[in-house]
Amino acid sequence: MDPDVRQQWLEAGRIAAEGRELAHEVVEVGTDWVEVAEAIEDHVRSEGAEPAFPVNISVNEDAAHDTARPGDDRTFEEGDVVKVDVGAHLDGYIGDTATTVLLGGRGRKLKQAAEEALSAAIERVQAGVNVKEIGSTVQSTMQAHGAKPISNLTGHLIERWTQHAGISIPNIPHGDKTIEAGQVIAIEPFATDGVGKIHEGEDGGIFHYEQTTRQRQNDVRQAMEIIEDEFDELPFASRWLVDEGVNERRMPLVLRTLKRTGAIEAYGVLTEDGDGLVGQAEHTMIVEEDGVTVTTVAE
Ligand code: MN
Ligand code: MN
């Protein structure tokens, strides 16, 4: 790998990791979701990077794809099992990392199972390893901790400007792709005490650009222009449109219209099928001949 390119991956990873660590300071009983999302995204920007995607805040039986929405009045509650997933990019080089914050006695086993499974998987990866072996390691480590992996959530290959670049890194023995030196991958075990699957539900405040469509209404056209200019590469939060000047009270209509005309798509919140609690851990890493270099390490 070109040394300058490596440096970009490492730097993006470090910034994402700092956002992740910040989650442990700012997620507290009574704190607003909006405050947490903005604190972490502001930190990413203050380090000279951009969020690669909105900070995912997913609580209890939700595994992923929720975030603070415009005007969101949700606060964290005693006992919440809070997954915070942070992405930072520098000129398209992405760091993707997640942690679980516990606000009470619940979820301890799941947090530990996800973290131990991630460590075991990292130990296993080097050039030439099959993704099935990684998934097998995740699953057996989870089971040793009395938890189940979520079988239909996976890690992934990362390429410049593309967070999910084709190859999936499973959390169960599945698939047959081989990982090569120089590839950048994210491994992200999700542990649950439910049935081990998720389904996609309602929109969670995270969207991605599909195509530019002609809009007749002023505020919808305004949103379309912002999305086209600034958010056409990577996922964005409806919250960010309000930051850019779109009227907060008009957001439901703006989003509905953009979706209906095929300009954007929503990510639905991913919820455990058996309403089990979910814990998550994630790191991004560069695959080497004899191991990996984890990029999402805070200084
Ligand atoms: Mn992630
Ligand atoms: Mn990921």
PDB file of C-alpha atoms and ligand atoms in Angstrom:
ATOM      1  CA  MET A   1       0.000   0.000   0.000  1.00  0.00           C
ATOM      2  CA  ASP A   2       1.224   3.483  -0.856  1.00  0.00           C
ATOM      3  CA  PRO A   3       2.561   5.093   2.366  1.00  0.00           C
ATOM      4  CA  ASP A   4       0.499   8.269   1.879  1.00  0.00           C
ATOM      5  CA  VAL A   5      -2.656   6.232   1.355  1.00  0.00           C
ATOM      6  CA  ARG A   6      -1.885   4.145   4.444  1.00  0.00           C
ATOM      7  CA  GLN A   7      -1.439   7.338   6.420  1.00  0.00           C
ATOM      8  CA  GLN A   8      -4.889   8.544   5.325  1.00  0.00           C
ATOM      9  CA  TRP A   9      -6.541   5.279   6.402  1.00  0.00           C
ATOM     10  CA  LEU A  10      -4.744   5.457   9.767  1.00  0.00           C
ATOM     11  CA  GLU A  11      -5.634   9.096  10.337  1.00  0.00           C
ATOM     12  CA  ALA A  12      -9.320   8.598   9.458  1.00  0.00           C
ATOM     13  CA  GLY A  13      -9.332   5.595  11.773  1.00  0.00           C
ATOM     14  CA  ARG A  14      -7.807   7.550  14.633  1.00  0.00           C
ATOM     15  CA  ILE A  15     -10.388  10.322  14.305  1.00  0.00           C
ATOM     16  CA  ALA A  16     -13.302   7.851  14.202  1.00  0.00           C
ATOM     17  CA  ALA A  17     -11.842   6.118  17.270  1.00  0.00           C
ATOM     18  CA  GLU A  18     -11.721   9.397  19.181  1.00  0.00           C
ATOM     19  CA  GLY A  19     -15.397   9.908  18.374  1.00  0.00           C
ATOM     20  CA  ARG A  20     -16.103   6.423  19.674  1.00  0.00           C
ATOM     21  CA  GLU A  21     -14.226   7.103  22.922  1.00  0.00           C
ATOM     22  CA  LEU A  22     -16.091  10.374  23.331  1.00  0.00           C
ATOM     23  CA  ALA A  23     -19.326   8.351  23.385  1.00  0.00           C
ATOM     24  CA  HIS A  24     -18.267   6.887  26.735  1.00  0.00           C
ATOM     25  CA  GLU A  25     -18.052  10.406  28.171  1.00  0.00           C
ATOM     26  CA  VAL A  26     -21.210  11.948  26.723  1.00  0.00           C
ATOM     27  CA  VAL A  27     -23.747   9.099  26.770  1.00  0.00           C
ATOM     28  CA  GLU A  28     -25.304   9.380  30.217  1.00  0.00           C
ATOM     29  CA  VAL A  29     -28.756   8.909  31.741  1.00  0.00           C
ATOM     30  CA  GLY A  30     -30.733  12.059  30.875  1.00  0.00           C
ATOM     31  CA  THR A  31     -28.481  13.253  28.014  1.00  0.00           C
ATOM     32  CA  ASP A  32     -30.195  14.169  24.733  1.00  0.00           C
ATOM     33  CA  TRP A  33     -29.565  12.023  21.667  1.00  0.00           C
ATOM     34  CA  VAL A  34     -29.079  15.217  19.658  1.00  0.00           C
ATOM     35  CA  GLU A  35     -26.378  16.435  22.022  1.00  0.00           C
ATOM     36  CA  VAL A  36     -24.467  13.140  21.765  1.00  0.00           C
ATOM     37  CA  ALA A  37     -24.682  12.925  17.973  1.00  0.00           C
ATOM     38  CA  GLU A  38     -23.568  16.531  17.562  1.00  0.00           C
ATOM     39  CA  ALA A  39     -20.714  16.264  20.080  1.00  0.00           C
ATOM     40  CA  ILE A  40     -19.252  13.281  18.240  1.00  0.00           C
ATOM     41  CA  GLU A  41     -19.777  14.651  14.727  1.00  0.00           C
ATOM     42  CA  ASP A  42     -18.363  18.031  15.814  1.00  0.00           C
ATOM     43  CA  HIS A  43     -15.262  16.290  17.130  1.00  0.00           C
ATOM     44  CA  VAL A  44     -14.772  14.481  13.817  1.00  0.00           C
ATOM     45  CA  ARG A  45     -15.022  17.805  11.975  1.00  0.00           C
ATOM     46  CA  SER A  46     -12.730  19.595  14.446  1.00  0.00           C
ATOM     47  CA  GLU A  47     -10.018  17.067  13.587  1.00  0.00           C
ATOM     48  CA  GLY A  48     -10.260  17.967   9.909  1.00  0.00           C
ATOM     49  CA  ALA A  49     -12.324  14.950   8.823  1.00  0.00           C
ATOM     50  CA  GLU A  50     -15.994  14.634   7.875  1.00  0.00           C
ATOM     51  CA  PRO A  51     -18.499  12.116   9.223  1.00  0.00           C
ATOM     52  CA  ALA A  52     -18.508   9.139   6.813  1.00  0.00           C
ATOM     53  CA  PHE A  53     -22.106   8.616   7.955  1.00  0.00           C
ATOM     54  CA  PRO A  54     -24.282  10.082  10.711  1.00  0.00           C
ATOM     55  CA  VAL A  55     -23.396   8.802  14.187  1.00  0.00           C
ATOM     56  CA  ASN A  56     -25.599   5.756  14.609  1.00  0.00           C
ATOM     57  CA  ILE A  57     -27.262   5.682  18.027  1.00  0.00           C
ATOM     58  CA  SER A  58     -29.171   2.436  18.478  1.00  0.00           C
ATOM     59  CA  VAL A  59     -30.626   1.495  21.821  1.00  0.00           C
ATOM     60  CA  ASN A  60     -31.573  -1.838  23.421  1.00  0.00           C
ATOM     61  CA  GLU A  61     -33.244  -4.133  20.832  1.00  0.00           C
ATOM     62  CA  ASP A  62     -32.257  -1.824  17.968  1.00  0.00           C
ATOM     63  CA  ALA A  63     -28.959  -2.851  16.417  1.00  0.00           C
ATOM     64  CA  ALA A  64     -28.170  -0.090  13.926  1.00  0.00           C
ATOM     65  CA  HIS A  65     -29.265   2.754  11.654  1.00  0.00           C
ATOM     66  CA  ASP A  66     -30.945   5.057  14.107  1.00  0.00           C
ATOM     67  CA  THR A  67     -29.679   8.548  14.854  1.00  0.00           C
ATOM     68  CA  ALA A  68     -30.971  11.745  16.404  1.00  0.00           C
ATOM     69  CA  ARG A  69     -33.610  13.239  14.105  1.00  0.00           C
ATOM     70  CA  PRO A  70     -34.504  16.902  13.656  1.00  0.00           C
ATOM     71  CA  GLY A  71     -36.243  18.071  16.833  1.00  0.00           C
ATOM     72  CA  ASP A  72     -35.616  14.702  18.496  1.00  0.00           C
ATOM     73  CA  ASP A  73     -36.514  14.894  22.198  1.00  0.00           C
ATOM     74  CA  ARG A  74     -35.277  11.433  23.160  1.00  0.00           C
ATOM     75  CA  THR A  75     -32.916  11.142  26.121  1.00  0.00           C
ATOM     76  CA  PHE A  76     -30.950   8.150  27.406  1.00  0.00           C
ATOM     77  CA  GLU A  77     -32.576   6.165  30.177  1.00  0.00           C
ATOM     78  CA  GLU A  78     -31.352   4.073  33.078  1.00  0.00           C
ATOM     79  CA  GLY A  79     -30.635   0.552  31.828  1.00  0.00           C
ATOM     80  CA  ASP A  80     -30.203   1.497  28.166  1.00  0.00           C
ATOM     81  CA  VAL A  81     -27.805  -0.596  26.092  1.00  0.00           C
ATOM     82  CA  VAL A  82     -26.489   2.044  23.689  1.00  0.00           C
ATOM     83  CA  LYS A  83     -24.598   1.202  20.514  1.00  0.00           C
ATOM     84  CA  VAL A  84     -22.681   4.172  19.114  1.00  0.00           C
ATOM     85  CA  ASP A  85     -21.248   3.660  15.629  1.00  0.00           C
ATOM     86  CA  VAL A  86     -18.920   6.365  14.320  1.00  0.00           C
ATOM     87  CA  GLY A  87     -17.552   6.952  10.826  1.00  0.00           C
ATOM     88  CA  ALA A  88     -14.960   9.521   9.802  1.00  0.00           C
ATOM     89  CA  HIS A  89     -13.455  10.108   6.386  1.00  0.00           C
ATOM     90  CA  LEU A  90     -10.536  12.068   5.022  1.00  0.00           C
ATOM     91  CA  ASP A  91     -10.940  12.601   1.312  1.00  0.00           C
ATOM     92  CA  GLY A  92     -12.917   9.362   1.083  1.00  0.00           C
ATOM     93  CA  TYR A  93     -10.637   7.213   3.277  1.00  0.00           C
ATOM     94  CA  ILE A  94     -12.972   5.865   5.945  1.00  0.00           C
ATOM     95  CA  GLY A  95     -12.648   4.752   9.549  1.00  0.00           C
ATOM     96  CA  ASP A  96     -15.683   2.855  10.877  1.00  0.00           C
ATOM     97  CA  THR A  97     -15.874   1.850  14.537  1.00  0.00           C
ATOM     98  CA  ALA A  98     -18.465   1.138  17.204  1.00  0.00           C
ATOM     99  CA  THR A  99     -18.863   0.527  20.898  1.00  0.00           C
ATOM    100  CA  THR A 100     -21.587  -0.302  23.398  1.00  0.00           C
ATOM    101  CA  VAL A 101     -22.249   1.977  26.357  1.00  0.00           C
ATOM    102  CA  LEU A 102     -24.167   0.472  29.285  1.00  0.00           C
ATOM    103  CA  LEU A 103     -26.322   2.762  31.423  1.00  0.00           C
ATOM    104  CA  GLY A 104     -27.167   0.194  34.053  1.00  0.00           C
ATOM    105  CA  GLY A 105     -26.882  -3.486  34.770  1.00  0.00           C
ATOM    106  CA  ARG A 106     -28.297  -4.726  31.476  1.00  0.00           C
ATOM    107  CA  GLY A 107     -26.300  -5.970  28.506  1.00  0.00           C
ATOM    108  CA  ARG A 108     -22.977  -6.630  30.233  1.00  0.00           C
ATOM    109  CA  LYS A 109     -22.696 -10.154  28.813  1.00  0.00           C
ATOM    110  CA  LEU A 110     -23.613  -8.956  25.304  1.00  0.00           C
ATOM    111  CA  LYS A 111     -21.110  -6.121  25.317  1.00  0.00           C
ATOM    112  CA  GLN A 112     -18.393  -8.494  26.458  1.00  0.00           C
ATOM    113  CA  ALA A 113     -19.361 -11.168  23.911  1.00  0.00           C
ATOM    114  CA  ALA A 114     -19.190  -8.653  21.049  1.00  0.00           C
ATOM    115  CA  GLU A 115     -15.843  -7.267  22.209  1.00  0.00           C
ATOM    116  CA  GLU A 116     -14.270 -10.683  22.753  1.00  0.00           C
ATOM    117  CA  ALA A 117     -15.569 -11.916  19.388  1.00  0.00           C
ATOM    118  CA  LEU A 118     -14.058  -8.851  17.709  1.00  0.00           C
ATOM    119  CA  SER A 119     -10.681  -9.464  19.402  1.00  0.00           C
ATOM    120  CA  ALA A 120     -10.706 -13.137  18.450  1.00  0.00           C
ATOM    121  CA  ALA A 121     -11.593 -12.314  14.846  1.00  0.00           C
ATOM    122  CA  ILE A 122      -8.819  -9.703  14.645  1.00  0.00           C
ATOM    123  CA  GLU A 123      -6.355 -12.351  15.879  1.00  0.00           C
ATOM    124  CA  ARG A 124      -7.501 -14.632  13.093  1.00  0.00           C
ATOM    125  CA  VAL A 125      -7.283 -12.275  10.117  1.00  0.00           C
ATOM    126  CA  GLN A 126      -4.323 -12.159   7.751  1.00  0.00           C
ATOM    127  CA  ALA A 127      -3.885 -12.319   3.990  1.00  0.00           C
ATOM    128  CA  GLY A 128      -5.453 -15.478   2.599  1.00  0.00           C
ATOM    129  CA  VAL A 129      -8.014 -16.042   5.362  1.00  0.00           C
ATOM    130  CA  ASN A 130     -11.491 -17.033   4.232  1.00  0.00           C
ATOM    131  CA  VAL A 131     -14.387 -14.916   5.506  1.00  0.00           C
ATOM    132  CA  LYS A 132     -16.082 -18.123   6.655  1.00  0.00           C
ATOM    133  CA  GLU A 133     -13.270 -18.684   9.154  1.00  0.00           C
ATOM    134  CA  ILE A 134     -13.742 -15.169  10.533  1.00  0.00           C
ATOM    135  CA  GLY A 135     -17.465 -15.786  10.952  1.00  0.00           C
ATOM    136  CA  SER A 136     -16.782 -19.112  12.607  1.00  0.00           C
ATOM    137  CA  THR A 137     -14.459 -17.423  15.117  1.00  0.00           C
ATOM    138  CA  VAL A 138     -17.055 -14.748  15.886  1.00  0.00           C
ATOM    139  CA  GLN A 139     -19.819 -17.287  16.388  1.00  0.00           C
ATOM    140  CA  SER A 140     -17.860 -19.662  18.615  1.00  0.00           C
ATOM    141  CA  THR A 141     -16.542 -16.820  20.773  1.00  0.00           C
ATOM    142  CA  MET A 142     -20.057 -15.441  21.220  1.00  0.00           C
ATOM    143  CA  GLN A 143     -21.410 -18.842  22.143  1.00  0.00           C
ATOM    144  CA  ALA A 144     -18.632 -19.281  24.717  1.00  0.00           C
ATOM    145  CA  HIS A 145     -19.957 -16.094  26.333  1.00  0.00           C
ATOM    146  CA  GLY A 146     -23.551 -17.312  26.280  1.00  0.00           C
ATOM    147  CA  ALA A 147     -24.631 -14.971  23.469  1.00  0.00           C
ATOM    148  CA  LYS A 148     -25.790 -15.351  19.866  1.00  0.00           C
ATOM    149  CA  PRO A 149     -24.350 -13.493  16.874  1.00  0.00           C
ATOM    150  CA  ILE A 150     -26.843 -11.651  14.683  1.00  0.00           C
ATOM    151  CA  SER A 151     -26.569 -13.694  11.514  1.00  0.00           C
ATOM    152  CA  ASN A 152     -27.876 -11.125   9.017  1.00  0.00           C
ATOM    153  CA  LEU A 153     -25.579  -8.265  10.019  1.00  0.00           C
ATOM    154  CA  THR A 154     -22.007  -8.314   8.749  1.00  0.00           C
ATOM    155  CA  GLY A 155     -18.747  -6.480   8.591  1.00  0.00           C
ATOM    156  CA  HIS A 156     -17.522  -5.415   5.182  1.00  0.00           C
ATOM    157  CA  LEU A 157     -14.754  -4.479   2.807  1.00  0.00           C
ATOM    158  CA  ILE A 158     -14.129  -0.712   2.708  1.00  0.00           C
ATOM    159  CA  GLU A 159     -12.830   1.134  -0.324  1.00  0.00           C
ATOM    160  CA  ARG A 160     -12.169   4.812  -0.769  1.00  0.00           C
ATOM    161  CA  TRP A 161     -15.575   6.596  -0.776  1.00  0.00           C
ATOM    162  CA  THR A 162     -17.388   3.255  -0.332  1.00  0.00           C
ATOM    163  CA  GLN A 163     -18.188   2.072   3.159  1.00  0.00           C
ATOM    164  CA  HIS A 164     -19.722  -1.236   2.047  1.00  0.00           C
ATOM    165  CA  ALA A 165     -17.587  -2.355  -0.883  1.00  0.00           C
ATOM    166  CA  GLY A 166     -18.912  -5.749  -1.872  1.00  0.00           C
ATOM    167  CA  ILE A 167     -17.308  -8.342   0.372  1.00  0.00           C
ATOM    168  CA  SER A 168     -19.219  -9.152   3.584  1.00  0.00           C
ATOM    169  CA  ILE A 169     -17.429 -10.304   6.737  1.00  0.00           C
ATOM    170  CA  PRO A 170     -19.996 -12.547   8.404  1.00  0.00           C
ATOM    171  CA  ASN A 171     -20.649 -13.141  12.076  1.00  0.00           C
ATOM    172  CA  ILE A 172     -21.476 -16.812  11.395  1.00  0.00           C
ATOM    173  CA  PRO A 173     -19.636 -19.368   9.211  1.00  0.00           C
ATOM    174  CA  HIS A 174     -20.816 -18.195   5.802  1.00  0.00           C
ATOM    175  CA  GLY A 175     -19.420 -17.102   2.435  1.00  0.00           C
ATOM    176  CA  ASP A 176     -16.259 -18.163   0.634  1.00  0.00           C
ATOM    177  CA  LYS A 177     -14.372 -14.996  -0.286  1.00  0.00           C
ATOM    178  CA  THR A 178     -10.706 -14.698   0.621  1.00  0.00           C
ATOM    179  CA  ILE A 179      -9.260 -11.575   2.217  1.00  0.00           C
ATOM    180  CA  GLU A 180      -6.110 -10.143   0.635  1.00  0.00           C
ATOM    181  CA  ALA A 181      -3.216  -8.007   1.857  1.00  0.00           C
ATOM    182  CA  GLY A 182      -3.837  -4.300   1.332  1.00  0.00           C
ATOM    183  CA  GLN A 183      -7.583  -4.602   1.703  1.00  0.00           C
ATOM    184  CA  VAL A 184      -9.303  -2.521   4.376  1.00  0.00           C
ATOM    185  CA  ILE A 185     -12.078  -4.289   6.254  1.00  0.00           C
ATOM    186  CA  ALA A 186     -14.431  -3.599   9.141  1.00  0.00           C
ATOM    187  CA  ILE A 187     -15.365  -6.443  11.470  1.00  0.00           C
ATOM    188  CA  GLU A 188     -18.476  -5.804  13.560  1.00  0.00           C
ATOM    189  CA  PRO A 189     -19.932  -8.564  15.709  1.00  0.00           C
ATOM    190  CA  PHE A 190     -23.422  -7.961  17.103  1.00  0.00           C
ATOM    191  CA  ALA A 191     -24.335 -10.099  20.136  1.00  0.00           C
ATOM    192  CA  THR A 192     -27.881 -10.732  21.288  1.00  0.00           C
ATOM    193  CA  ASP A 193     -29.956 -12.696  23.765  1.00  0.00           C
ATOM    194  CA  GLY A 194     -32.806 -12.751  21.237  1.00  0.00           C
ATOM    195  CA  VAL A 195     -33.201 -14.973  18.179  1.00  0.00           C
ATOM    196  CA  GLY A 196     -30.100 -13.746  16.325  1.00  0.00           C
ATOM    197  CA  LYS A 197     -31.675 -11.921  13.397  1.00  0.00           C
ATOM    198  CA  ILE A 198     -32.745  -8.379  12.641  1.00  0.00           C
ATOM    199  CA  HIS A 199     -35.427  -6.892  10.428  1.00  0.00           C
ATOM    200  CA  GLU A 200     -35.654  -3.429   8.901  1.00  0.00           C
ATOM    201  CA  GLY A 201     -38.313  -1.102  10.293  1.00  0.00           C
ATOM    202  CA  GLU A 202     -39.228   2.585  10.074  1.00  0.00           C
ATOM    203  CA  ASP A 203     -36.898   5.318   8.836  1.00  0.00           C
ATOM    204  CA  GLY A 204     -34.319   6.265  11.434  1.00  0.00           C
ATOM    205  CA  GLY A 205     -33.073   9.656  10.272  1.00  0.00           C
ATOM    206  CA  ILE A 206     -30.318   8.342   7.956  1.00  0.00           C
ATOM    207  CA  PHE A 207     -30.643   8.590   4.180  1.00  0.00           C
ATOM    208  CA  HIS A 208     -28.616   8.323   1.013  1.00  0.00           C
ATOM    209  CA  TYR A 209     -28.708  10.094  -2.304  1.00  0.00           C
ATOM    210  CA  GLU A 210     -30.086   8.154  -5.270  1.00  0.00           C
ATOM    211  CA  GLN A 211     -30.551  10.642  -8.091  1.00  0.00           C
ATOM    212  CA  THR A 212     -31.313  14.274  -8.746  1.00  0.00           C
ATOM    213  CA  THR A 213     -34.973  14.860  -9.475  1.00  0.00           C
ATOM    214  CA  ARG A 214     -36.779  18.079 -10.437  1.00  0.00           C
ATOM    215  CA  GLN A 215     -38.705  19.510  -7.504  1.00  0.00           C
ATOM    216  CA  ARG A 216     -41.454  22.122  -7.689  1.00  0.00           C
ATOM    217  CA  GLN A 217     -41.722  23.141  -4.047  1.00  0.00           C
ATOM    218  CA  ASN A 218     -39.107  25.596  -2.803  1.00  0.00           C
ATOM    219  CA  ASP A 219     -37.986  23.823   0.338  1.00  0.00           C
ATOM    220  CA  VAL A 220     -37.874  20.418  -1.348  1.00  0.00           C
ATOM    221  CA  ARG A 221     -35.784  21.911  -4.144  1.00  0.00           C
ATOM    222  CA  GLN A 222     -33.535  23.560  -1.547  1.00  0.00           C
ATOM    223  CA  ALA A 223     -32.995  20.175   0.157  1.00  0.00           C
ATOM    224  CA  MET A 224     -32.366  18.488  -3.195  1.00  0.00           C
ATOM    225  CA  GLU A 225     -29.647  21.005  -4.010  1.00  0.00           C
ATOM    226  CA  ILE A 226     -27.934  20.577  -0.635  1.00  0.00           C
ATOM    227  CA  ILE A 227     -28.000  16.803  -0.954  1.00  0.00           C
ATOM    228  CA  GLU A 228     -26.690  16.900  -4.508  1.00  0.00           C
ATOM    229  CA  ASP A 229     -23.888  19.315  -3.617  1.00  0.00           C
ATOM    230  CA  GLU A 230     -22.787  17.935  -0.288  1.00  0.00           C
ATOM    231  CA  PHE A 231     -24.175  14.496   0.486  1.00  0.00           C
ATOM    232  CA  ASP A 232     -24.119  12.657  -2.827  1.00  0.00           C
ATOM    233  CA  GLU A 233     -21.238  10.322  -1.890  1.00  0.00           C
ATOM    234  CA  LEU A 234     -22.028   8.998   1.582  1.00  0.00           C
ATOM    235  CA  PRO A 235     -25.061   8.639   3.891  1.00  0.00           C
ATOM    236  CA  PHE A 236     -26.444  11.772   5.539  1.00  0.00           C
ATOM    237  CA  ALA A 237     -28.735  12.694   8.444  1.00  0.00           C
ATOM    238  CA  SER A 238     -31.965  14.628   7.986  1.00  0.00           C
ATOM    239  CA  ARG A 239     -30.577  16.615  10.955  1.00  0.00           C
ATOM    240  CA  TRP A 240     -27.793  17.893   8.679  1.00  0.00           C
ATOM    241  CA  LEU A 241     -30.354  19.328   6.243  1.00  0.00           C
ATOM    242  CA  VAL A 242     -31.747  21.448   9.081  1.00  0.00           C
ATOM    243  CA  ASP A 243     -28.177  22.572   9.893  1.00  0.00           C
ATOM    244  CA  GLU A 244     -27.900  23.647   6.251  1.00  0.00           C
ATOM    245  CA  GLY A 245     -31.038  25.775   6.501  1.00  0.00           C
ATOM    246  CA  VAL A 246     -34.008  23.548   5.601  1.00  0.00           C
ATOM    247  CA  ASN A 247     -37.024  24.392   7.774  1.00  0.00           C
ATOM    248  CA  GLU A 248     -37.264  21.820  10.579  1.00  0.00           C
ATOM    249  CA  ARG A 249     -41.065  21.781  10.624  1.00  0.00           C
ATOM    250  CA  ARG A 250     -41.164  21.073   6.885  1.00  0.00           C
ATOM    251  CA  MET A 251     -38.713  18.159   7.129  1.00  0.00           C
ATOM    252  CA  PRO A 252     -41.328  15.359   7.208  1.00  0.00           C
ATOM    253  CA  LEU A 253     -42.843  16.649   3.954  1.00  0.00           C
ATOM    254  CA  VAL A 254     -39.449  17.327   2.380  1.00  0.00           C
ATOM    255  CA  LEU A 255     -38.220  13.803   3.164  1.00  0.00           C
ATOM    256  CA  ARG A 256     -41.480  12.180   2.056  1.00  0.00           C
ATOM    257  CA  THR A 257     -41.352  14.012  -1.270  1.00  0.00           C
ATOM    258  CA  LEU A 258     -37.688  13.226  -1.915  1.00  0.00           C
ATOM    259  CA  LYS A 259     -38.296   9.550  -1.170  1.00  0.00           C
ATOM    260  CA  ARG A 260     -41.441   9.369  -3.308  1.00  0.00           C
ATOM    261  CA  THR A 261     -39.648  10.871  -6.296  1.00  0.00           C
ATOM    262  CA  GLY A 262     -36.708   8.488  -5.956  1.00  0.00           C
ATOM    263  CA  ALA A 263     -34.195  11.215  -5.052  1.00  0.00           C
ATOM    264  CA  ILE A 264     -33.203   9.612  -1.746  1.00  0.00           C
ATOM    265  CA  GLU A 265     -33.634   6.358   0.125  1.00  0.00           C
ATOM    266  CA  ALA A 266     -34.004   5.891   3.860  1.00  0.00           C
ATOM    267  CA  TYR A 267     -32.196   3.398   6.029  1.00  0.00           C
ATOM    268  CA  GLY A 268     -34.764   1.696   8.249  1.00  0.00           C
ATOM    269  CA  VAL A 269     -33.883   1.057  11.879  1.00  0.00           C
ATOM    270  CA  LEU A 270     -32.647  -2.531  12.298  1.00  0.00           C
ATOM    271  CA  THR A 271     -34.360  -4.261  15.220  1.00  0.00           C
ATOM    272  CA  GLU A 272     -33.777  -7.698  16.736  1.00  0.00           C
ATOM    273  CA  ASP A 273     -36.494 -10.139  15.657  1.00  0.00           C
ATOM    274  CA  GLY A 274     -37.074 -11.510  19.166  1.00  0.00           C
ATOM    275  CA  ASP A 275     -36.721  -8.057  20.780  1.00  0.00           C
ATOM    276  CA  GLY A 276     -33.490  -9.276  22.362  1.00  0.00           C
ATOM    277  CA  LEU A 277     -30.967  -6.779  23.645  1.00  0.00           C
ATOM    278  CA  VAL A 278     -28.052  -6.126  21.294  1.00  0.00           C
ATOM    279  CA  GLY A 279     -24.380  -5.329  21.945  1.00  0.00           C
ATOM    280  CA  GLN A 280     -21.911  -4.335  19.231  1.00  0.00           C
ATOM    281  CA  ALA A 281     -18.192  -3.755  18.770  1.00  0.00           C
ATOM    282  CA  GLU A 282     -16.410  -2.728  15.560  1.00  0.00           C
ATOM    283  CA  HIS A 283     -12.953  -1.905  14.271  1.00  0.00           C
ATOM    284  CA  THR A 284     -11.559  -1.031  10.851  1.00  0.00           C
ATOM    285  CA  MET A 285      -8.238  -2.632   9.871  1.00  0.00           C
ATOM    286  CA  ILE A 286      -5.722  -2.910   7.057  1.00  0.00           C
ATOM    287  CA  VAL A 287      -5.058  -6.551   6.140  1.00  0.00           C
ATOM    288  CA  GLU A 288      -1.345  -7.442   6.158  1.00  0.00           C
ATOM    289  CA  GLU A 289       0.506 -10.587   5.033  1.00  0.00           C
ATOM    290  CA  ASP A 290       0.878 -11.750   8.632  1.00  0.00           C
ATOM    291  CA  GLY A 291      -1.979 -10.065  10.498  1.00  0.00           C
ATOM    292  CA  VAL A 292      -3.746  -6.730  10.541  1.00  0.00           C
ATOM    293  CA  THR A 293      -3.139  -3.099  11.443  1.00  0.00           C
ATOM    294  CA  VAL A 294      -6.196  -1.811  13.302  1.00  0.00           C
ATOM    295  CA  THR A 295      -6.783   1.786  12.178  1.00  0.00           C
ATOM    296  CA  THR A 296      -9.517   2.740  14.657  1.00  0.00           C
ATOM    297  CA  VAL A 297      -7.221   3.269  17.612  1.00  0.00           C
ATOM    298  CA  ALA A 298      -7.512   6.478  19.658  1.00  0.00           C
ATOM    299  CA  GLU A 299      -4.305   8.256  20.673  1.00  0.00           C
TER     300      GLU A 299
HETATM  301 MN    MN B   1     -19.973   1.015  11.798  1.00  0.00          MN
HETATM  302 MN    MN B   2     -19.290  -1.056   9.501  1.00  0.00          MN
END
